[in-house]
mmCIF file of N, CA and C in Angstrom:
data_model
loop_
_atom_site.group_PDB
_atom_site.id
_atom_site.type_symbol
_atom_site.label_atom_id
_atom_site.label_comp_id
_atom_site.label_asym_id
_atom_site.label_seq_id
_atom_site.Cartn_x
_atom_site.Cartn_y
_atom_site.Cartn_z
ATOM 1 N N UNK A 113 7.984 65.076 -60.236
ATOM 2 C CA UNK A 113 7.328 63.817 -59.938
ATOM 3 C C UNK A 113 6.722 63.913 -58.538
ATOM 4 N N UNK A 114 5.415 63.605 -58.389
ATOM 5 C CA UNK A 114 4.784 63.701 -57.076
ATOM 6 C C UNK A 114 5.275 62.590 -56.139
ATOM 7 N N UNK A 115 5.322 62.923 -54.880
ATOM 8 C CA UNK A 115 5.703 61.937 -53.865
ATOM 9 C C UNK A 115 4.474 61.596 -53.033
ATOM 10 N N UNK A 116 4.591 60.521 -52.231
ATOM 11 C CA UNK A 116 3.451 60.102 -51.403
ATOM 12 C C UNK A 116 3.010 61.205 -50.438
ATOM 13 N N UNK A 117 3.917 61.894 -49.747
ATOM 14 C CA UNK A 117 3.449 62.974 -48.865
ATOM 15 C C UNK A 117 2.702 64.071 -49.622
ATOM 16 N N UNK A 118 3.149 64.366 -50.840
ATOM 17 C CA UNK A 118 2.464 65.410 -51.622
ATOM 18 C C UNK A 118 1.073 64.934 -52.029
ATOM 19 N N UNK A 119 0.935 63.630 -52.336
ATOM 20 C CA UNK A 119 -0.390 63.091 -52.684
ATOM 21 C C UNK A 119 -1.304 63.130 -51.469
ATOM 22 N N UNK A 120 -0.749 62.810 -50.292
ATOM 23 C CA UNK A 120 -1.544 62.837 -49.073
ATOM 24 C C UNK A 120 -1.950 64.240 -48.674
ATOM 25 N N UNK A 121 -1.160 65.230 -49.061
ATOM 26 C CA UNK A 121 -1.465 66.616 -48.721
ATOM 27 C C UNK A 121 -2.505 67.225 -49.649
ATOM 28 N N UNK A 122 -2.807 66.547 -50.709
ATOM 29 C CA UNK A 122 -3.776 67.054 -51.675
ATOM 30 C C UNK A 122 -5.151 67.140 -51.015
ATOM 31 N N UNK A 123 -5.826 68.288 -51.091
ATOM 32 C CA UNK A 123 -7.156 68.401 -50.470
ATOM 33 C C UNK A 123 -8.161 67.512 -51.185
ATOM 34 N N UNK A 124 -9.134 67.016 -50.423
ATOM 35 C CA UNK A 124 -10.120 66.069 -50.950
ATOM 36 C C UNK A 124 -10.832 66.532 -52.210
ATOM 37 N N UNK A 125 -11.459 67.732 -52.221
ATOM 38 C CA UNK A 125 -12.197 68.149 -53.416
ATOM 39 C C UNK A 125 -11.297 68.349 -54.632
ATOM 40 N N UNK A 126 -10.029 68.709 -54.396
ATOM 41 C CA UNK A 126 -9.125 68.936 -55.529
ATOM 42 C C UNK A 126 -8.739 67.628 -56.202
ATOM 43 N N UNK A 127 -8.808 66.542 -55.469
ATOM 44 C CA UNK A 127 -8.446 65.231 -56.029
ATOM 45 C C UNK A 127 -9.713 64.490 -56.408
ATOM 46 N N UNK A 128 -10.343 64.892 -57.458
ATOM 47 C CA UNK A 128 -11.563 64.210 -57.880
ATOM 48 C C UNK A 128 -11.205 63.220 -58.977
ATOM 49 N N UNK A 129 -11.931 62.184 -59.045
ATOM 50 C CA UNK A 129 -11.693 61.132 -60.024
ATOM 51 C C UNK A 129 -12.229 59.822 -59.481
ATOM 52 N N UNK A 130 -12.259 58.838 -60.327
ATOM 53 C CA UNK A 130 -12.854 57.563 -59.942
ATOM 54 C C UNK A 130 -12.069 56.885 -58.820
ATOM 55 N N UNK A 131 -10.733 56.940 -58.864
ATOM 56 C CA UNK A 131 -9.909 56.238 -57.876
ATOM 57 C C UNK A 131 -9.441 57.141 -56.747
ATOM 58 N N UNK A 132 -9.808 58.408 -56.764
ATOM 59 C CA UNK A 132 -9.290 59.348 -55.761
ATOM 60 C C UNK A 132 -9.768 59.005 -54.362
ATOM 61 N N UNK A 133 -11.054 58.675 -54.194
ATOM 62 C CA UNK A 133 -11.598 58.357 -52.874
ATOM 63 C C UNK A 133 -10.895 57.178 -52.213
ATOM 64 N N UNK A 134 -10.856 56.028 -52.862
ATOM 65 C CA UNK A 134 -10.162 54.879 -52.263
ATOM 66 C C UNK A 134 -8.666 55.125 -52.062
ATOM 67 N N UNK A 135 -8.041 55.888 -52.982
ATOM 68 C CA UNK A 135 -6.612 56.180 -52.845
ATOM 69 C C UNK A 135 -6.366 57.041 -51.617
ATOM 70 N N UNK A 136 -7.187 58.058 -51.414
ATOM 71 C CA UNK A 136 -7.020 58.922 -50.246
ATOM 72 C C UNK A 136 -7.300 58.158 -48.952
ATOM 73 N N UNK A 137 -8.279 57.248 -48.989
ATOM 74 C CA UNK A 137 -8.561 56.422 -47.802
ATOM 75 C C UNK A 137 -7.372 55.530 -47.464
ATOM 76 N N UNK A 138 -6.749 54.956 -48.492
ATOM 77 C CA UNK A 138 -5.577 54.099 -48.267
ATOM 78 C C UNK A 138 -4.404 54.910 -47.738
ATOM 79 N N UNK A 139 -4.210 56.122 -48.266
ATOM 80 C CA UNK A 139 -3.126 56.974 -47.785
ATOM 81 C C UNK A 139 -3.364 57.396 -46.334
ATOM 82 N N UNK A 140 -4.606 57.730 -45.992
ATOM 83 C CA UNK A 140 -4.924 58.085 -44.607
ATOM 84 C C UNK A 140 -4.637 56.912 -43.668
ATOM 85 N N UNK A 141 -5.002 55.704 -44.080
ATOM 86 C CA UNK A 141 -4.737 54.525 -43.250
ATOM 87 C C UNK A 141 -3.241 54.261 -43.139
ATOM 88 N N UNK A 142 -2.499 54.462 -44.231
ATOM 89 C CA UNK A 142 -1.055 54.225 -44.213
ATOM 90 C C UNK A 142 -0.339 55.212 -43.300
ATOM 91 N N UNK A 143 -0.822 56.447 -43.229
ATOM 92 C CA UNK A 143 -0.193 57.455 -42.380
ATOM 93 C C UNK A 143 -0.765 57.472 -40.964
ATOM 94 N N UNK A 144 -1.698 56.570 -40.667
ATOM 95 C CA UNK A 144 -2.249 56.483 -39.326
ATOM 96 C C UNK A 144 -3.305 57.524 -39.022
ATOM 97 N N UNK A 145 -3.818 58.178 -40.031
ATOM 98 C CA UNK A 145 -4.842 59.196 -39.804
ATOM 99 C C UNK A 145 -6.248 58.614 -39.873
ATOM 100 N N UNK A 146 -6.359 57.368 -40.256
ATOM 101 C CA UNK A 146 -7.647 56.669 -40.310
ATOM 102 C C UNK A 146 -7.393 55.211 -39.905
ATOM 103 N N UNK A 147 -8.370 54.568 -39.313
ATOM 104 C CA UNK A 147 -8.158 53.169 -38.906
ATOM 105 C C UNK A 147 -8.087 52.251 -40.120
ATOM 106 N N UNK A 148 -7.267 51.218 -39.988
ATOM 107 C CA UNK A 148 -7.210 50.199 -41.029
ATOM 108 C C UNK A 148 -8.281 49.172 -40.720
ATOM 109 N N UNK A 149 -9.148 48.942 -41.648
ATOM 110 C CA UNK A 149 -10.238 47.991 -41.450
ATOM 111 C C UNK A 149 -9.925 46.714 -42.226
ATOM 112 N N UNK A 150 -9.906 45.617 -41.505
ATOM 113 C CA UNK A 150 -9.601 44.334 -42.123
ATOM 114 C C UNK A 150 -10.841 43.453 -42.106
ATOM 115 N N UNK A 151 -10.979 42.621 -43.096
ATOM 116 C CA UNK A 151 -12.027 41.603 -43.105
ATOM 117 C C UNK A 151 -11.404 40.337 -42.547
ATOM 118 N N UNK A 152 -11.716 40.033 -41.289
ATOM 119 C CA UNK A 152 -11.126 38.887 -40.624
ATOM 120 C C UNK A 152 -11.851 37.613 -41.026
ATOM 121 N N UNK A 153 -11.090 36.543 -41.146
ATOM 122 C CA UNK A 153 -11.667 35.237 -41.423
ATOM 123 C C UNK A 153 -12.178 34.681 -40.106
ATOM 124 N N UNK A 154 -13.419 34.247 -40.102
ATOM 125 C CA UNK A 154 -14.010 33.713 -38.879
ATOM 126 C C UNK A 154 -14.270 32.224 -39.059
ATOM 127 N N UNK A 155 -13.839 31.456 -38.073
ATOM 128 C CA UNK A 155 -14.026 30.005 -38.127
ATOM 129 C C UNK A 155 -15.508 29.668 -37.989
ATOM 130 N N UNK A 156 -15.972 28.610 -38.654
ATOM 131 C CA UNK A 156 -17.378 28.232 -38.519
ATOM 132 C C UNK A 156 -17.706 27.852 -37.074
ATOM 133 N N UNK A 157 -18.981 27.904 -36.728
ATOM 134 C CA UNK A 157 -19.385 27.620 -35.355
ATOM 135 C C UNK A 157 -19.327 26.129 -35.028
ATOM 136 N N UNK A 158 -19.392 25.279 -36.029
ATOM 137 C CA UNK A 158 -19.376 23.833 -35.820
ATOM 138 C C UNK A 158 -18.257 23.229 -36.666
ATOM 139 N N UNK A 159 -17.507 22.297 -36.068
ATOM 140 C CA UNK A 159 -16.434 21.629 -36.812
ATOM 141 C C UNK A 159 -16.980 20.354 -37.429
ATOM 142 N N UNK A 160 -16.752 20.193 -38.708
ATOM 143 C CA UNK A 160 -17.120 18.962 -39.403
ATOM 144 C C UNK A 160 -16.110 18.741 -40.513
ATOM 145 N N UNK A 161 -15.416 17.637 -40.458
ATOM 146 C CA UNK A 161 -14.432 17.324 -41.502
ATOM 147 C C UNK A 161 -14.538 15.846 -41.843
ATOM 148 N N UNK A 162 -14.179 15.551 -43.061
ATOM 149 C CA UNK A 162 -14.292 14.182 -43.545
ATOM 150 C C UNK A 162 -13.164 13.926 -44.532
ATOM 151 N N UNK A 163 -12.610 12.742 -44.489
ATOM 152 C CA UNK A 163 -11.593 12.351 -45.463
ATOM 153 C C UNK A 163 -12.157 11.177 -46.259
ATOM 154 N N UNK A 164 -12.254 11.371 -47.549
ATOM 155 C CA UNK A 164 -12.744 10.315 -48.430
ATOM 156 C C UNK A 164 -11.544 9.561 -48.986
ATOM 157 N N UNK A 165 -11.459 8.298 -48.693
ATOM 158 C CA UNK A 165 -10.343 7.480 -49.160
ATOM 159 C C UNK A 165 -10.718 6.781 -50.457
ATOM 160 N N UNK A 166 -9.757 6.633 -51.328
ATOM 161 C CA UNK A 166 -10.030 6.031 -52.633
ATOM 162 C C UNK A 166 -9.845 4.522 -52.638
ATOM 163 N N UNK A 167 -9.245 4.011 -51.600
ATOM 164 C CA UNK A 167 -8.985 2.580 -51.553
ATOM 165 C C UNK A 167 -9.264 2.071 -50.149
ATOM 166 N N UNK A 168 -9.313 0.796 -50.020
ATOM 167 C CA UNK A 168 -9.573 0.144 -48.744
ATOM 168 C C UNK A 168 -8.338 0.235 -47.845
ATOM 169 N N UNK A 169 -8.555 0.501 -46.559
ATOM 170 C CA UNK A 169 -7.458 0.547 -45.600
ATOM 171 C C UNK A 169 -7.300 -0.835 -44.988
ATOM 172 N N UNK A 170 -6.078 -1.346 -45.016
ATOM 173 C CA UNK A 170 -5.811 -2.683 -44.486
ATOM 174 C C UNK A 170 -4.936 -2.654 -43.240
ATOM 175 N N UNK A 171 -4.432 -1.469 -42.844
ATOM 176 C CA UNK A 171 -3.530 -1.421 -41.693
ATOM 177 C C UNK A 171 -3.933 -0.292 -40.739
ATOM 178 N N UNK A 172 -3.561 -0.477 -39.485
ATOM 179 C CA UNK A 172 -3.851 0.544 -38.475
ATOM 180 C C UNK A 172 -3.052 1.816 -38.744
ATOM 181 N N UNK A 173 -1.852 1.699 -39.300
ATOM 182 C CA UNK A 173 -1.035 2.875 -39.600
ATOM 183 C C UNK A 173 -1.722 3.791 -40.609
ATOM 184 N N UNK A 174 -2.344 3.212 -41.621
ATOM 185 C CA UNK A 174 -3.041 4.024 -42.618
ATOM 186 C C UNK A 174 -4.244 4.719 -41.994
ATOM 187 N N UNK A 175 -4.940 4.031 -41.115
ATOM 188 C CA UNK A 175 -6.084 4.634 -40.415
ATOM 189 C C UNK A 175 -5.606 5.762 -39.499
ATOM 190 N N UNK A 176 -4.490 5.540 -38.827
ATOM 191 C CA UNK A 176 -3.931 6.546 -37.932
ATOM 192 C C UNK A 176 -3.501 7.793 -38.704
ATOM 193 N N UNK A 177 -2.966 7.614 -39.900
ATOM 194 C CA UNK A 177 -2.545 8.764 -40.708
ATOM 195 C C UNK A 177 -3.745 9.636 -41.071
ATOM 196 N N UNK A 178 -4.854 9.019 -41.441
ATOM 197 C CA UNK A 178 -6.065 9.785 -41.742
ATOM 198 C C UNK A 178 -6.611 10.476 -40.509
ATOM 199 N N UNK A 179 -6.607 9.776 -39.385
ATOM 200 C CA UNK A 179 -7.094 10.370 -38.135
ATOM 201 C C UNK A 179 -6.220 11.544 -37.711
ATOM 202 N N UNK A 180 -4.919 11.431 -37.941
ATOM 203 C CA UNK A 180 -3.996 12.519 -37.579
ATOM 204 C C UNK A 180 -4.304 13.778 -38.380
ATOM 205 N N UNK A 181 -4.613 13.632 -39.664
ATOM 206 C CA UNK A 181 -4.970 14.795 -40.480
ATOM 207 C C UNK A 181 -6.234 15.461 -39.963
ATOM 208 N N UNK A 182 -7.214 14.656 -39.548
ATOM 209 C CA UNK A 182 -8.444 15.214 -39.012
ATOM 210 C C UNK A 182 -8.206 15.932 -37.686
ATOM 211 N N UNK A 183 -7.368 15.349 -36.843
ATOM 212 C CA UNK A 183 -7.070 15.971 -35.549
ATOM 213 C C UNK A 183 -6.307 17.277 -35.747
ATOM 214 N N UNK A 184 -5.431 17.352 -36.739
ATOM 215 C CA UNK A 184 -4.730 18.604 -37.024
ATOM 216 C C UNK A 184 -5.720 19.694 -37.452
ATOM 217 N N UNK A 185 -6.689 19.331 -38.281
ATOM 218 C CA UNK A 185 -7.707 20.303 -38.678
ATOM 219 C C UNK A 185 -8.534 20.739 -37.473
ATOM 220 N N UNK A 186 -8.891 19.776 -36.615
ATOM 221 C CA UNK A 186 -9.649 20.096 -35.409
ATOM 222 C C UNK A 186 -8.857 21.022 -34.500
ATOM 223 N N UNK A 187 -7.555 20.788 -34.380
ATOM 224 C CA UNK A 187 -6.703 21.634 -33.540
ATOM 225 C C UNK A 187 -6.701 23.073 -34.048
ATOM 226 N N UNK A 188 -6.599 23.259 -35.343
ATOM 227 C CA UNK A 188 -6.654 24.605 -35.919
ATOM 228 C C UNK A 188 -7.985 25.275 -35.648
ATOM 229 N N UNK A 189 -9.079 24.530 -35.778
ATOM 230 C CA UNK A 189 -10.405 25.083 -35.522
ATOM 231 C C UNK A 189 -10.554 25.456 -34.050
ATOM 232 N N UNK A 190 -10.087 24.589 -33.155
ATOM 233 C CA UNK A 190 -10.176 24.879 -31.724
ATOM 234 C C UNK A 190 -9.378 26.129 -31.368
ATOM 235 N N UNK A 191 -8.196 26.280 -31.947
ATOM 236 C CA UNK A 191 -7.387 27.484 -31.689
ATOM 237 C C UNK A 191 -8.104 28.734 -32.194
ATOM 238 N N UNK A 192 -8.683 28.657 -33.375
ATOM 239 C CA UNK A 192 -9.375 29.816 -33.941
ATOM 240 C C UNK A 192 -10.587 30.200 -33.105
ATOM 241 N N UNK A 193 -11.272 29.229 -32.540
ATOM 242 C CA UNK A 193 -12.458 29.506 -31.715
ATOM 243 C C UNK A 193 -12.112 29.674 -30.235
ATOM 244 N N UNK A 194 -10.829 29.488 -29.887
ATOM 245 C CA UNK A 194 -10.352 29.555 -28.501
ATOM 246 C C UNK A 194 -11.147 28.607 -27.613
ATOM 247 N N UNK A 195 -11.189 27.356 -28.055
ATOM 248 C CA UNK A 195 -11.901 26.297 -27.348
ATOM 249 C C UNK A 195 -10.952 25.157 -27.036
ATOM 250 N N UNK A 196 -11.424 24.212 -26.248
ATOM 251 C CA UNK A 196 -10.650 23.013 -25.924
ATOM 252 C C UNK A 196 -11.613 21.841 -25.784
ATOM 253 N N UNK A 197 -11.107 20.654 -25.928
ATOM 254 C CA UNK A 197 -11.909 19.444 -25.750
ATOM 255 C C UNK A 197 -11.154 18.465 -24.857
ATOM 256 N N UNK A 198 -11.898 17.620 -24.208
ATOM 257 C CA UNK A 198 -11.291 16.533 -23.436
ATOM 258 C C UNK A 198 -11.535 15.199 -24.105
ATOM 259 N N UNK A 199 -12.550 15.145 -24.981
ATOM 260 C CA UNK A 199 -12.886 13.886 -25.641
ATOM 261 C C UNK A 199 -13.466 14.188 -27.020
ATOM 262 N N UNK A 200 -13.078 13.393 -28.007
ATOM 263 C CA UNK A 200 -13.662 13.492 -29.351
ATOM 264 C C UNK A 200 -14.067 12.103 -29.801
ATOM 265 N N UNK A 201 -14.931 12.044 -30.771
ATOM 266 C CA UNK A 201 -15.354 10.772 -31.338
ATOM 267 C C UNK A 201 -15.099 10.805 -32.837
ATOM 268 N N UNK A 202 -14.344 9.844 -33.317
ATOM 269 C CA UNK A 202 -14.117 9.682 -34.755
ATOM 270 C C UNK A 202 -15.082 8.621 -35.260
ATOM 271 N N UNK A 203 -15.768 8.922 -36.351
ATOM 272 C CA UNK A 203 -16.655 7.933 -36.960
ATOM 273 C C UNK A 203 -15.967 7.361 -38.180
ATOM 274 N N UNK A 204 -15.723 6.075 -38.144
ATOM 275 C CA UNK A 204 -15.098 5.389 -39.272
ATOM 276 C C UNK A 204 -16.205 4.789 -40.127
ATOM 277 N N UNK A 205 -16.404 5.357 -41.297
ATOM 278 C CA UNK A 205 -17.445 4.863 -42.194
ATOM 279 C C UNK A 205 -16.854 3.768 -43.061
ATOM 280 N N UNK A 206 -17.574 2.681 -43.161
ATOM 281 C CA UNK A 206 -17.074 1.505 -43.876
ATOM 282 C C UNK A 206 -17.566 1.497 -45.313
ATOM 283 N N UNK A 207 -17.252 0.426 -45.996
ATOM 284 C CA UNK A 207 -17.622 0.311 -47.406
ATOM 285 C C UNK A 207 -19.126 0.408 -47.600
ATOM 286 N N UNK A 208 -19.494 0.874 -48.772
ATOM 287 C CA UNK A 208 -20.906 0.950 -49.138
ATOM 288 C C UNK A 208 -21.245 -0.243 -50.019
ATOM 289 N N UNK A 209 -22.495 -0.397 -50.310
ATOM 290 C CA UNK A 209 -22.910 -1.468 -51.206
ATOM 291 C C UNK A 209 -23.344 -2.709 -50.452
ATOM 292 N N UNK A 210 -23.062 -3.872 -51.036
ATOM 293 C CA UNK A 210 -23.512 -5.144 -50.449
ATOM 294 C C UNK A 210 -22.871 -5.424 -49.100
ATOM 295 N N UNK A 211 -21.655 -4.958 -48.887
ATOM 296 C CA UNK A 211 -20.942 -5.241 -47.632
ATOM 297 C C UNK A 211 -20.994 -4.058 -46.671
ATOM 298 N N UNK A 212 -21.988 -3.187 -46.827
ATOM 299 C CA UNK A 212 -22.087 -1.983 -45.997
ATOM 300 C C UNK A 212 -22.326 -2.342 -44.540
ATOM 301 N N UNK A 213 -21.681 -1.579 -43.661
ATOM 302 C CA UNK A 213 -21.866 -1.731 -42.215
ATOM 303 C C UNK A 213 -22.062 -0.356 -41.615
ATOM 304 N N UNK A 214 -22.609 -0.324 -40.418
ATOM 305 C CA UNK A 214 -22.783 0.949 -39.717
ATOM 306 C C UNK A 214 -21.412 1.518 -39.356
ATOM 307 N N UNK A 215 -21.287 2.833 -39.257
ATOM 308 C CA UNK A 215 -20.001 3.431 -38.887
ATOM 309 C C UNK A 215 -19.529 2.952 -37.514
ATOM 310 N N UNK A 216 -18.225 2.860 -37.362
ATOM 311 C CA UNK A 216 -17.619 2.494 -36.078
ATOM 312 C C UNK A 216 -17.202 3.774 -35.376
ATOM 313 N N UNK A 217 -17.653 3.952 -34.149
ATOM 314 C CA UNK A 217 -17.300 5.135 -33.363
ATOM 315 C C UNK A 217 -16.064 4.820 -32.527
ATOM 316 N N UNK A 218 -15.049 5.672 -32.646
ATOM 317 C CA UNK A 218 -13.821 5.528 -31.869
ATOM 318 C C UNK A 218 -13.700 6.753 -30.977
ATOM 319 N N UNK A 219 -13.813 6.546 -29.669
ATOM 320 C CA UNK A 219 -13.669 7.653 -28.715
ATOM 321 C C UNK A 219 -12.199 7.885 -28.423
ATOM 322 N N UNK A 220 -11.783 9.132 -28.503
ATOM 323 C CA UNK A 220 -10.412 9.527 -28.188
ATOM 324 C C UNK A 220 -10.514 10.512 -27.033
ATOM 325 N N UNK A 221 -9.863 10.169 -25.909
ATOM 326 C CA UNK A 221 -9.955 11.024 -24.729
ATOM 327 C C UNK A 221 -8.568 11.369 -24.224
ATOM 328 N N UNK A 222 -8.504 12.477 -23.515
ATOM 329 C CA UNK A 222 -7.256 12.900 -22.904
ATOM 330 C C UNK A 222 -6.921 11.958 -21.764
ATOM 331 N N UNK A 223 -5.669 11.548 -21.683
ATOM 332 C CA UNK A 223 -5.240 10.662 -20.607
ATOM 333 C C UNK A 223 -5.036 11.473 -19.339
ATOM 334 N N UNK A 224 -5.583 10.991 -18.247
ATOM 335 C CA UNK A 224 -5.391 11.639 -16.944
ATOM 336 C C UNK A 224 -4.165 11.061 -16.274
ATOM 337 N N UNK A 225 -3.307 11.942 -15.782
ATOM 338 C CA UNK A 225 -2.135 11.490 -15.039
ATOM 339 C C UNK A 225 -2.545 11.168 -13.617
ATOM 340 N N UNK A 226 -1.952 10.164 -13.010
ATOM 341 C CA UNK A 226 -2.277 9.855 -11.619
ATOM 342 C C UNK A 226 -1.972 11.047 -10.723
ATOM 343 N N UNK A 227 -2.915 11.417 -9.881
ATOM 344 C CA UNK A 227 -2.733 12.522 -8.957
ATOM 345 C C UNK A 227 -3.006 13.878 -9.550
ATOM 346 N N UNK A 228 -3.295 13.961 -10.846
ATOM 347 C CA UNK A 228 -3.553 15.262 -11.476
ATOM 348 C C UNK A 228 -5.014 15.643 -11.255
ATOM 349 N N UNK A 229 -5.247 16.910 -11.085
ATOM 350 C CA UNK A 229 -6.612 17.390 -10.930
ATOM 351 C C UNK A 229 -6.992 18.163 -12.181
ATOM 352 N N UNK A 230 -8.233 18.001 -12.589
ATOM 353 C CA UNK A 230 -8.680 18.742 -13.769
ATOM 354 C C UNK A 230 -9.339 20.031 -13.330
ATOM 355 N N UNK A 231 -9.219 21.029 -14.166
ATOM 356 C CA UNK A 231 -9.735 22.356 -13.838
ATOM 357 C C UNK A 231 -11.135 22.494 -14.372
#
């Protein structure tokens, strides 16, 4: 029964076949004789997220829960892009139809501590 070292020792031309090339490349990477190439996931350049609610919100707690989910997504995006923010704006879109209103903008900013200096 062949072992992995014996498969890796097999010369390239002697190992011909449809899967031989990719198999030898994987073995070379596993033994450190070739670099491992990964396809990294890259965050988009612009953050845009939206939560579509199925019912009307009647309390501030429900609105806060939706905003918290959006801020968590924003935090992940900022970490992936190695960025930071001091202020964000949440747009609260209201009902459509006869009672439609323009979106309400809610600014969320970092609180400054007394005597603290910003960098």
